[in-house]
């Protein structure tokens, strides 16, 4: 095969004069739009009007982006301390999803408190939106040829390509994973598929459990995403580091899993706030 003929996919979705719209932005906003649609649909069943979710996204999205940027800059401080002028240059790349989730969680708590809506119910609804939005958003990384793993097994390029094809990965993905003379693991795809499976499990199984407590969908999301992120992060080549040997995303993932499981078990054993998710359908109430 003539590998010199393989070219990366065009990162640009649309060019309108001086305005450039990238595929990365298209996938991110598509994920947000689908997440908003699903949240509004589920919220109506709980008695939460659509205006609540429109406002939540309108204010929460920019706050989450700022949180994602602050997180990235904080753990890349060796560079940004010497180049402070680059801190605001978010268009050059450099956001971290954990920062976005933390910012969204904090903002969501106070937003729900002000609107007198159950935070944990909203967290359950939003978790479904988050996980599918993340699955879609990762395709933006694919278009940018970023957030990939290391070089795949194979002593030759042919062997590397055959390895990816043996995983039943379509050729257009395989071709875009050919970067700087080698084939790399499409970790974006691994994480995207993991999140899609989690999404389907929540929608078709978890939500239908009669004894599921409000807040436990959010707990499942936190644990499920953290497991997948821990595994994928170990394959990536661009990780933010907590120490020279500890990847920040893996540390956050393990910490999240432990704390969430402790909280869920304690809540069950202590029999506190045992309100089921299904009961909100029946009562059509969203008050604390």
PDB file of C-alpha atoms in Angstrom:
ATOM      1  CA  UNK A   1       0.000   0.000   0.000  1.00  0.00           C
ATOM      2  CA  UNK A   2       1.213   3.503  -0.825  1.00  0.00           C
ATOM      3  CA  UNK A   3       0.987   5.233   2.553  1.00  0.00           C
ATOM      4  CA  UNK A   4       1.970   8.569   1.031  1.00  0.00           C
ATOM      5  CA  UNK A   5      -1.536   8.819  -0.434  1.00  0.00           C
ATOM      6  CA  UNK A   6      -3.238   8.753   2.992  1.00  0.00           C
ATOM      7  CA  UNK A   7      -4.264  12.253   4.028  1.00  0.00           C
ATOM      8  CA  UNK A   8      -6.007  13.308   7.238  1.00  0.00           C
ATOM      9  CA  UNK A   9      -9.650  14.275   7.078  1.00  0.00           C
ATOM     10  CA  UNK A  10     -10.330  17.972   6.710  1.00  0.00           C
ATOM     11  CA  UNK A  11     -10.770  19.545  10.153  1.00  0.00           C
ATOM     12  CA  UNK A  12     -12.862  22.350   8.649  1.00  0.00           C
ATOM     13  CA  UNK A  13     -16.603  21.824   8.398  1.00  0.00           C
ATOM     14  CA  UNK A  14     -17.455  25.131   6.751  1.00  0.00           C
ATOM     15  CA  UNK A  15     -15.571  28.225   5.642  1.00  0.00           C
ATOM     16  CA  UNK A  16     -17.566  31.463   5.319  1.00  0.00           C
ATOM     17  CA  UNK A  17     -15.161  34.236   4.474  1.00  0.00           C
ATOM     18  CA  UNK A  18     -13.149  34.975   7.613  1.00  0.00           C
ATOM     19  CA  UNK A  19     -15.326  32.608   9.682  1.00  0.00           C
ATOM     20  CA  UNK A  20     -14.099  29.042  10.058  1.00  0.00           C
ATOM     21  CA  UNK A  21     -16.302  26.373  11.605  1.00  0.00           C
ATOM     22  CA  UNK A  22     -14.422  23.233  12.619  1.00  0.00           C
ATOM     23  CA  UNK A  23     -15.769  19.703  12.875  1.00  0.00           C
ATOM     24  CA  UNK A  24     -14.678  19.717  16.523  1.00  0.00           C
ATOM     25  CA  UNK A  25     -17.189  22.473  17.291  1.00  0.00           C
ATOM     26  CA  UNK A  26     -19.884  20.726  15.238  1.00  0.00           C
ATOM     27  CA  UNK A  27     -19.554  17.498  17.209  1.00  0.00           C
ATOM     28  CA  UNK A  28     -19.399  19.284  20.571  1.00  0.00           C
ATOM     29  CA  UNK A  29     -22.507  21.362  19.863  1.00  0.00           C
ATOM     30  CA  UNK A  30     -24.320  18.356  18.368  1.00  0.00           C
ATOM     31  CA  UNK A  31     -23.712  16.511  21.627  1.00  0.00           C
ATOM     32  CA  UNK A  32     -24.999  19.470  23.617  1.00  0.00           C
ATOM     33  CA  UNK A  33     -28.102  19.764  21.413  1.00  0.00           C
ATOM     34  CA  UNK A  34     -28.959  16.069  21.715  1.00  0.00           C
ATOM     35  CA  UNK A  35     -28.319  16.167  25.461  1.00  0.00           C
ATOM     36  CA  UNK A  36     -30.633  19.154  25.838  1.00  0.00           C
ATOM     37  CA  UNK A  37     -33.355  17.443  23.808  1.00  0.00           C
ATOM     38  CA  UNK A  38     -33.175  14.305  25.970  1.00  0.00           C
ATOM     39  CA  UNK A  39     -33.151  16.323  29.202  1.00  0.00           C
ATOM     40  CA  UNK A  40     -36.228  18.315  28.169  1.00  0.00           C
ATOM     41  CA  UNK A  41     -38.030  15.132  27.154  1.00  0.00           C
ATOM     42  CA  UNK A  42     -37.330  13.361  30.442  1.00  0.00           C
ATOM     43  CA  UNK A  43     -37.900  16.516  32.480  1.00  0.00           C
ATOM     44  CA  UNK A  44     -41.431  16.896  31.174  1.00  0.00           C
ATOM     45  CA  UNK A  45     -42.272  13.495  32.655  1.00  0.00           C
ATOM     46  CA  UNK A  46     -41.047  14.791  36.014  1.00  0.00           C
ATOM     47  CA  UNK A  47     -42.905  18.089  35.880  1.00  0.00           C
ATOM     48  CA  UNK A  48     -39.843  20.188  35.044  1.00  0.00           C
ATOM     49  CA  UNK A  49     -40.531  22.660  32.251  1.00  0.00           C
ATOM     50  CA  UNK A  50     -38.256  23.068  29.258  1.00  0.00           C
ATOM     51  CA  UNK A  51     -37.313  26.643  30.225  1.00  0.00           C
ATOM     52  CA  UNK A  52     -35.424  25.265  33.219  1.00  0.00           C
ATOM     53  CA  UNK A  53     -33.129  23.189  30.988  1.00  0.00           C
ATOM     54  CA  UNK A  54     -32.700  25.957  28.412  1.00  0.00           C
ATOM     55  CA  UNK A  55     -31.504  28.268  31.195  1.00  0.00           C
ATOM     56  CA  UNK A  56     -29.365  25.533  32.704  1.00  0.00           C
ATOM     57  CA  UNK A  57     -27.511  25.050  29.414  1.00  0.00           C
ATOM     58  CA  UNK A  58     -27.369  28.759  28.536  1.00  0.00           C
ATOM     59  CA  UNK A  59     -25.553  29.612  31.753  1.00  0.00           C
ATOM     60  CA  UNK A  60     -23.978  26.250  32.506  1.00  0.00           C
ATOM     61  CA  UNK A  61     -22.271  25.605  29.155  1.00  0.00           C
ATOM     62  CA  UNK A  62     -19.920  28.624  29.225  1.00  0.00           C
ATOM     63  CA  UNK A  63     -19.208  28.000  32.901  1.00  0.00           C
ATOM     64  CA  UNK A  64     -18.322  24.386  32.098  1.00  0.00           C
ATOM     65  CA  UNK A  65     -16.000  25.489  29.284  1.00  0.00           C
ATOM     66  CA  UNK A  66     -14.278  27.930  31.634  1.00  0.00           C
ATOM     67  CA  UNK A  67     -13.956  25.165  34.227  1.00  0.00           C
ATOM     68  CA  UNK A  68     -12.484  22.834  31.617  1.00  0.00           C
ATOM     69  CA  UNK A  69      -9.932  25.473  30.636  1.00  0.00           C
ATOM     70  CA  UNK A  70      -8.974  26.343  34.237  1.00  0.00           C
ATOM     71  CA  UNK A  71      -8.457  22.651  34.997  1.00  0.00           C
ATOM     72  CA  UNK A  72      -6.246  22.178  31.942  1.00  0.00           C
ATOM     73  CA  UNK A  73      -4.174  25.281  32.648  1.00  0.00           C
ATOM     74  CA  UNK A  74      -3.743  24.359  36.321  1.00  0.00           C
ATOM     75  CA  UNK A  75      -2.239  20.989  35.458  1.00  0.00           C
ATOM     76  CA  UNK A  76      -0.149  22.407  32.616  1.00  0.00           C
ATOM     77  CA  UNK A  77       1.202  25.232  34.741  1.00  0.00           C
ATOM     78  CA  UNK A  78       4.831  24.546  33.856  1.00  0.00           C
ATOM     79  CA  UNK A  79       4.030  25.860  30.400  1.00  0.00           C
ATOM     80  CA  UNK A  80       1.442  28.537  31.199  1.00  0.00           C
ATOM     81  CA  UNK A  81       3.463  30.073  34.034  1.00  0.00           C
ATOM     82  CA  UNK A  82       6.016  31.008  31.376  1.00  0.00           C
ATOM     83  CA  UNK A  83       3.411  31.877  28.746  1.00  0.00           C
ATOM     84  CA  UNK A  84       0.548  33.601  30.641  1.00  0.00           C
ATOM     85  CA  UNK A  85      -0.624  35.288  27.453  1.00  0.00           C
ATOM     86  CA  UNK A  86      -1.681  31.848  26.153  1.00  0.00           C
ATOM     87  CA  UNK A  87      -4.020  31.125  29.051  1.00  0.00           C
ATOM     88  CA  UNK A  88      -7.011  32.706  27.319  1.00  0.00           C
ATOM     89  CA  UNK A  89      -6.212  31.189  23.907  1.00  0.00           C
ATOM     90  CA  UNK A  90      -8.697  28.369  24.220  1.00  0.00           C
ATOM     91  CA  UNK A  91      -9.067  28.257  20.422  1.00  0.00           C
ATOM     92  CA  UNK A  92      -5.568  26.743  20.291  1.00  0.00           C
ATOM     93  CA  UNK A  93      -6.838  23.715  22.231  1.00  0.00           C
ATOM     94  CA  UNK A  94      -6.489  22.656  25.818  1.00  0.00           C
ATOM     95  CA  UNK A  95      -9.650  21.785  27.745  1.00  0.00           C
ATOM     96  CA  UNK A  96     -10.249  18.912  30.154  1.00  0.00           C
ATOM     97  CA  UNK A  97     -13.610  17.173  30.551  1.00  0.00           C
ATOM     98  CA  UNK A  98     -13.079  16.596  34.270  1.00  0.00           C
ATOM     99  CA  UNK A  99     -12.861  20.339  34.751  1.00  0.00           C
ATOM    100  CA  UNK A 100     -16.106  20.778  32.826  1.00  0.00           C
ATOM    101  CA  UNK A 101     -17.887  18.135  34.917  1.00  0.00           C
ATOM    102  CA  UNK A 102     -16.719  19.658  38.211  1.00  0.00           C
ATOM    103  CA  UNK A 103     -17.804  23.151  37.121  1.00  0.00           C
ATOM    104  CA  UNK A 104     -21.163  21.848  35.876  1.00  0.00           C
ATOM    105  CA  UNK A 105     -21.758  19.961  39.142  1.00  0.00           C
ATOM    106  CA  UNK A 106     -21.090  23.032  41.298  1.00  0.00           C
ATOM    107  CA  UNK A 107     -23.100  25.385  39.097  1.00  0.00           C
ATOM    108  CA  UNK A 108     -25.941  22.894  38.797  1.00  0.00           C
ATOM    109  CA  UNK A 109     -26.243  22.571  42.574  1.00  0.00           C
ATOM    110  CA  UNK A 110     -26.707  26.296  43.149  1.00  0.00           C
ATOM    111  CA  UNK A 111     -28.875  26.705  40.058  1.00  0.00           C
ATOM    112  CA  UNK A 112     -31.251  23.970  41.232  1.00  0.00           C
ATOM    113  CA  UNK A 113     -31.311  25.387  44.746  1.00  0.00           C
ATOM    114  CA  UNK A 114     -32.287  28.811  43.410  1.00  0.00           C
ATOM    115  CA  UNK A 115     -35.003  27.360  41.176  1.00  0.00           C
ATOM    116  CA  UNK A 116     -36.210  25.040  43.989  1.00  0.00           C
ATOM    117  CA  UNK A 117     -35.763  21.918  41.883  1.00  0.00           C
ATOM    118  CA  UNK A 118     -34.328  18.661  43.213  1.00  0.00           C
ATOM    119  CA  UNK A 119     -30.613  18.724  42.437  1.00  0.00           C
ATOM    120  CA  UNK A 120     -30.256  14.937  42.489  1.00  0.00           C
ATOM    121  CA  UNK A 121     -33.187  14.472  40.130  1.00  0.00           C
ATOM    122  CA  UNK A 122     -31.655  16.973  37.719  1.00  0.00           C
ATOM    123  CA  UNK A 123     -28.282  15.265  38.134  1.00  0.00           C
ATOM    124  CA  UNK A 124     -29.895  11.968  37.132  1.00  0.00           C
ATOM    125  CA  UNK A 125     -31.480  13.535  34.052  1.00  0.00           C
ATOM    126  CA  UNK A 126     -28.331  15.459  33.143  1.00  0.00           C
ATOM    127  CA  UNK A 127     -26.126  12.383  33.488  1.00  0.00           C
ATOM    128  CA  UNK A 128     -27.881  10.775  30.533  1.00  0.00           C
ATOM    129  CA  UNK A 129     -27.261  13.931  28.517  1.00  0.00           C
ATOM    130  CA  UNK A 130     -23.640  14.131  29.634  1.00  0.00           C
ATOM    131  CA  UNK A 131     -22.709  10.595  28.713  1.00  0.00           C
ATOM    132  CA  UNK A 132     -24.168  10.713  25.201  1.00  0.00           C
ATOM    133  CA  UNK A 133     -22.768  14.217  24.606  1.00  0.00           C
ATOM    134  CA  UNK A 134     -19.322  12.957  25.590  1.00  0.00           C
ATOM    135  CA  UNK A 135     -19.701  10.011  23.212  1.00  0.00           C
ATOM    136  CA  UNK A 136     -20.456  12.386  20.340  1.00  0.00           C
ATOM    137  CA  UNK A 137     -17.902  15.008  21.356  1.00  0.00           C
ATOM    138  CA  UNK A 138     -15.021  12.524  21.199  1.00  0.00           C
ATOM    139  CA  UNK A 139     -15.454  12.427  17.423  1.00  0.00           C
ATOM    140  CA  UNK A 140     -14.214  16.003  17.421  1.00  0.00           C
ATOM    141  CA  UNK A 141     -10.920  14.645  18.780  1.00  0.00           C
ATOM    142  CA  UNK A 142     -10.927  12.149  15.919  1.00  0.00           C
ATOM    143  CA  UNK A 143     -11.232  14.909  13.332  1.00  0.00           C
ATOM    144  CA  UNK A 144      -8.356  16.774  15.005  1.00  0.00           C
ATOM    145  CA  UNK A 145      -6.220  13.605  15.246  1.00  0.00           C
ATOM    146  CA  UNK A 146      -5.768  14.238  18.964  1.00  0.00           C
ATOM    147  CA  UNK A 147      -6.394  12.453  22.261  1.00  0.00           C
ATOM    148  CA  UNK A 148      -5.219   9.230  20.650  1.00  0.00           C
ATOM    149  CA  UNK A 149      -3.301   6.342  22.162  1.00  0.00           C
ATOM    150  CA  UNK A 150       0.151   5.042  21.465  1.00  0.00           C
ATOM    151  CA  UNK A 151       1.341   3.237  18.364  1.00  0.00           C
ATOM    152  CA  UNK A 152      -0.558  -0.027  17.791  1.00  0.00           C
ATOM    153  CA  UNK A 153       1.259  -3.401  17.738  1.00  0.00           C
ATOM    154  CA  UNK A 154       3.036  -4.311  14.519  1.00  0.00           C
ATOM    155  CA  UNK A 155       6.610  -4.271  13.258  1.00  0.00           C
ATOM    156  CA  UNK A 156       5.542  -2.795   9.919  1.00  0.00           C
ATOM    157  CA  UNK A 157       2.882  -0.353   8.755  1.00  0.00           C
ATOM    158  CA  UNK A 158       1.022  -3.192   7.062  1.00  0.00           C
ATOM    159  CA  UNK A 159       0.970  -5.124  10.341  1.00  0.00           C
ATOM    160  CA  UNK A 160      -0.224  -2.062  12.247  1.00  0.00           C
ATOM    161  CA  UNK A 161      -3.016  -1.459   9.767  1.00  0.00           C
ATOM    162  CA  UNK A 162      -4.052  -5.117   9.879  1.00  0.00           C
ATOM    163  CA  UNK A 163      -4.210  -4.918  13.685  1.00  0.00           C
ATOM    164  CA  UNK A 164      -6.732  -2.061  13.559  1.00  0.00           C
ATOM    165  CA  UNK A 165      -8.712  -3.751  10.808  1.00  0.00           C
ATOM    166  CA  UNK A 166      -8.845  -6.927  12.899  1.00  0.00           C
ATOM    167  CA  UNK A 167     -10.814  -4.901  15.458  1.00  0.00           C
ATOM    168  CA  UNK A 168     -13.460  -4.282  12.746  1.00  0.00           C
ATOM    169  CA  UNK A 169     -12.634  -0.585  12.680  1.00  0.00           C
ATOM    170  CA  UNK A 170     -13.803   1.108   9.447  1.00  0.00           C
ATOM    171  CA  UNK A 171     -11.124   2.209   6.991  1.00  0.00           C
ATOM    172  CA  UNK A 172     -11.938   5.924   7.308  1.00  0.00           C
ATOM    173  CA  UNK A 173     -11.053   5.719  11.012  1.00  0.00           C
ATOM    174  CA  UNK A 174      -7.984   3.578  10.356  1.00  0.00           C
ATOM    175  CA  UNK A 175      -6.765   6.088   7.769  1.00  0.00           C
ATOM    176  CA  UNK A 176      -7.166   9.034  10.130  1.00  0.00           C
ATOM    177  CA  UNK A 177      -5.212   7.174  12.795  1.00  0.00           C
ATOM    178  CA  UNK A 178      -2.210   7.174  10.462  1.00  0.00           C
ATOM    179  CA  UNK A 179      -0.246  10.036  12.011  1.00  0.00           C
ATOM    180  CA  UNK A 180       3.385  10.990  11.445  1.00  0.00           C
ATOM    181  CA  UNK A 181       4.285   7.692   9.810  1.00  0.00           C
ATOM    182  CA  UNK A 182       2.583   5.267  12.228  1.00  0.00           C
ATOM    183  CA  UNK A 183      -0.844   3.975  13.225  1.00  0.00           C
ATOM    184  CA  UNK A 184      -2.182   4.936  16.652  1.00  0.00           C
ATOM    185  CA  UNK A 185      -4.883   3.537  18.918  1.00  0.00           C
ATOM    186  CA  UNK A 186      -8.204   5.350  18.291  1.00  0.00           C
ATOM    187  CA  UNK A 187      -8.848   5.891  21.989  1.00  0.00           C
ATOM    188  CA  UNK A 188     -11.549   8.405  21.072  1.00  0.00           C
ATOM    189  CA  UNK A 189     -13.488   5.480  19.588  1.00  0.00           C
ATOM    190  CA  UNK A 190     -12.956   3.209  22.587  1.00  0.00           C
ATOM    191  CA  UNK A 191     -14.261   5.873  24.952  1.00  0.00           C
ATOM    192  CA  UNK A 192     -17.124   6.848  22.666  1.00  0.00           C
ATOM    193  CA  UNK A 193     -18.355   3.241  22.397  1.00  0.00           C
ATOM    194  CA  UNK A 194     -17.983   2.767  26.165  1.00  0.00           C
ATOM    195  CA  UNK A 195     -20.168   5.821  26.780  1.00  0.00           C
ATOM    196  CA  UNK A 196     -22.769   4.699  24.244  1.00  0.00           C
ATOM    197  CA  UNK A 197     -23.092   1.352  26.040  1.00  0.00           C
ATOM    198  CA  UNK A 198     -23.491   3.199  29.346  1.00  0.00           C
ATOM    199  CA  UNK A 199     -26.129   5.461  27.811  1.00  0.00           C
ATOM    200  CA  UNK A 200     -28.143   2.517  26.483  1.00  0.00           C
ATOM    201  CA  UNK A 201     -27.946   0.723  29.833  1.00  0.00           C
ATOM    202  CA  UNK A 202     -29.262   3.776  31.698  1.00  0.00           C
ATOM    203  CA  UNK A 203     -32.127   4.405  29.278  1.00  0.00           C
ATOM    204  CA  UNK A 204     -33.314   0.843  28.742  1.00  0.00           C
ATOM    205  CA  UNK A 205     -32.420  -0.845  32.035  1.00  0.00           C
ATOM    206  CA  UNK A 206     -31.459   1.413  34.922  1.00  0.00           C
ATOM    207  CA  UNK A 207     -34.287   3.924  34.622  1.00  0.00           C
ATOM    208  CA  UNK A 208     -36.840   1.127  34.699  1.00  0.00           C
ATOM    209  CA  UNK A 209     -35.708  -0.354  38.025  1.00  0.00           C
ATOM    210  CA  UNK A 210     -38.512   0.287  40.556  1.00  0.00           C
ATOM    211  CA  UNK A 211     -36.178   0.514  43.577  1.00  0.00           C
ATOM    212  CA  UNK A 212     -33.593   2.791  41.983  1.00  0.00           C
ATOM    213  CA  UNK A 213     -33.080   5.814  44.222  1.00  0.00           C
ATOM    214  CA  UNK A 214     -32.977   9.349  42.918  1.00  0.00           C
ATOM    215  CA  UNK A 215     -29.329  10.261  42.504  1.00  0.00           C
ATOM    216  CA  UNK A 216     -28.226   6.746  41.618  1.00  0.00           C
ATOM    217  CA  UNK A 217     -28.315   7.312  37.862  1.00  0.00           C
ATOM    218  CA  UNK A 218     -25.833  10.120  38.432  1.00  0.00           C
ATOM    219  CA  UNK A 219     -23.810   7.754  40.624  1.00  0.00           C
ATOM    220  CA  UNK A 220     -23.829   5.087  37.918  1.00  0.00           C
ATOM    221  CA  UNK A 221     -22.718   7.635  35.335  1.00  0.00           C
ATOM    222  CA  UNK A 222     -19.844   8.785  37.539  1.00  0.00           C
ATOM    223  CA  UNK A 223     -18.625   5.222  38.127  1.00  0.00           C
ATOM    224  CA  UNK A 224     -19.188   3.985  34.563  1.00  0.00           C
ATOM    225  CA  UNK A 225     -17.472   6.938  32.960  1.00  0.00           C
ATOM    226  CA  UNK A 226     -14.602   6.773  35.447  1.00  0.00           C
ATOM    227  CA  UNK A 227     -13.963   3.080  34.740  1.00  0.00           C
ATOM    228  CA  UNK A 228     -13.844   3.702  31.005  1.00  0.00           C
ATOM    229  CA  UNK A 229     -11.745   6.835  31.350  1.00  0.00           C
ATOM    230  CA  UNK A 230      -9.254   5.063  33.625  1.00  0.00           C
ATOM    231  CA  UNK A 231      -8.717   2.308  31.073  1.00  0.00           C
ATOM    232  CA  UNK A 232      -8.496   4.625  28.067  1.00  0.00           C
ATOM    233  CA  UNK A 233      -6.268   7.152  29.819  1.00  0.00           C
ATOM    234  CA  UNK A 234      -3.613   4.497  30.326  1.00  0.00           C
ATOM    235  CA  UNK A 235      -3.311   4.231  26.548  1.00  0.00           C
ATOM    236  CA  UNK A 236      -3.113   7.945  25.766  1.00  0.00           C
ATOM    237  CA  UNK A 237       0.031   9.878  24.974  1.00  0.00           C
ATOM    238  CA  UNK A 238      -1.124  13.370  26.004  1.00  0.00           C
ATOM    239  CA  UNK A 239      -2.210  12.895  29.621  1.00  0.00           C
ATOM    240  CA  UNK A 240      -2.139  15.659  32.204  1.00  0.00           C
ATOM    241  CA  UNK A 241       0.085  14.435  35.014  1.00  0.00           C
ATOM    242  CA  UNK A 242      -0.414  14.733  38.761  1.00  0.00           C
ATOM    243  CA  UNK A 243       3.125  13.500  39.361  1.00  0.00           C
ATOM    244  CA  UNK A 244       5.758  12.107  37.018  1.00  0.00           C
ATOM    245  CA  UNK A 245       4.143   8.660  37.225  1.00  0.00           C
ATOM    246  CA  UNK A 246       0.481   9.348  38.071  1.00  0.00           C
ATOM    247  CA  UNK A 247      -1.936  10.497  35.383  1.00  0.00           C
ATOM    248  CA  UNK A 248      -4.379  13.092  36.673  1.00  0.00           C
ATOM    249  CA  UNK A 249      -7.420  11.624  34.907  1.00  0.00           C
ATOM    250  CA  UNK A 250      -6.729   8.172  36.363  1.00  0.00           C
ATOM    251  CA  UNK A 251      -6.306   9.602  39.855  1.00  0.00           C
ATOM    252  CA  UNK A 252      -9.608  11.508  39.542  1.00  0.00           C
ATOM    253  CA  UNK A 253     -11.330   8.412  38.146  1.00  0.00           C
ATOM    254  CA  UNK A 254     -10.245   6.132  41.004  1.00  0.00           C
ATOM    255  CA  UNK A 255     -11.100   8.776  43.606  1.00  0.00           C
ATOM    256  CA  UNK A 256     -14.527   9.289  42.049  1.00  0.00           C
ATOM    257  CA  UNK A 257     -15.318   5.561  41.972  1.00  0.00           C
ATOM    258  CA  UNK A 258     -14.368   5.079  45.623  1.00  0.00           C
ATOM    259  CA  UNK A 259     -16.222   8.147  46.929  1.00  0.00           C
ATOM    260  CA  UNK A 260     -19.381   7.477  44.911  1.00  0.00           C
ATOM    261  CA  UNK A 261     -19.578   3.811  45.964  1.00  0.00           C
ATOM    262  CA  UNK A 262     -19.083   4.779  49.617  1.00  0.00           C
ATOM    263  CA  UNK A 263     -21.852   7.388  49.325  1.00  0.00           C
ATOM    264  CA  UNK A 264     -24.296   4.977  47.639  1.00  0.00           C
ATOM    265  CA  UNK A 265     -23.651   2.189  50.169  1.00  0.00           C
ATOM    266  CA  UNK A 266     -23.867   4.558  53.145  1.00  0.00           C
ATOM    267  CA  UNK A 267     -27.101   6.042  51.879  1.00  0.00           C
ATOM    268  CA  UNK A 268     -28.644   2.608  51.448  1.00  0.00           C
ATOM    269  CA  UNK A 269     -27.489   1.318  54.836  1.00  0.00           C
ATOM    270  CA  UNK A 270     -28.471   4.499  56.691  1.00  0.00           C
ATOM    271  CA  UNK A 271     -31.811   4.522  54.872  1.00  0.00           C
ATOM    272  CA  UNK A 272     -31.631   8.272  54.254  1.00  0.00           C
ATOM    273  CA  UNK A 273     -33.581  10.043  51.520  1.00  0.00           C
ATOM    274  CA  UNK A 274     -34.816   6.776  50.046  1.00  0.00           C
ATOM    275  CA  UNK A 275     -36.872   8.423  47.303  1.00  0.00           C
ATOM    276  CA  UNK A 276     -37.070   6.317  44.168  1.00  0.00           C
ATOM    277  CA  UNK A 277     -36.526   7.734  40.714  1.00  0.00           C
ATOM    278  CA  UNK A 278     -39.760   6.120  39.543  1.00  0.00           C
ATOM    279  CA  UNK A 279     -41.739   7.959  42.234  1.00  0.00           C
ATOM    280  CA  UNK A 280     -41.095  11.249  40.484  1.00  0.00           C
ATOM    281  CA  UNK A 281     -42.997   9.937  37.484  1.00  0.00           C
ATOM    282  CA  UNK A 282     -45.975   9.120  39.710  1.00  0.00           C
ATOM    283  CA  UNK A 283     -45.961  12.259  41.826  1.00  0.00           C
ATOM    284  CA  UNK A 284     -44.974  14.526  38.942  1.00  0.00           C
ATOM    285  CA  UNK A 285     -43.149  16.555  41.575  1.00  0.00           C
ATOM    286  CA  UNK A 286     -39.660  18.014  41.529  1.00  0.00           C
ATOM    287  CA  UNK A 287     -39.400  19.665  44.911  1.00  0.00           C
ATOM    288  CA  UNK A 288     -36.735  18.829  47.458  1.00  0.00           C
TER     289      UNK A 288
END
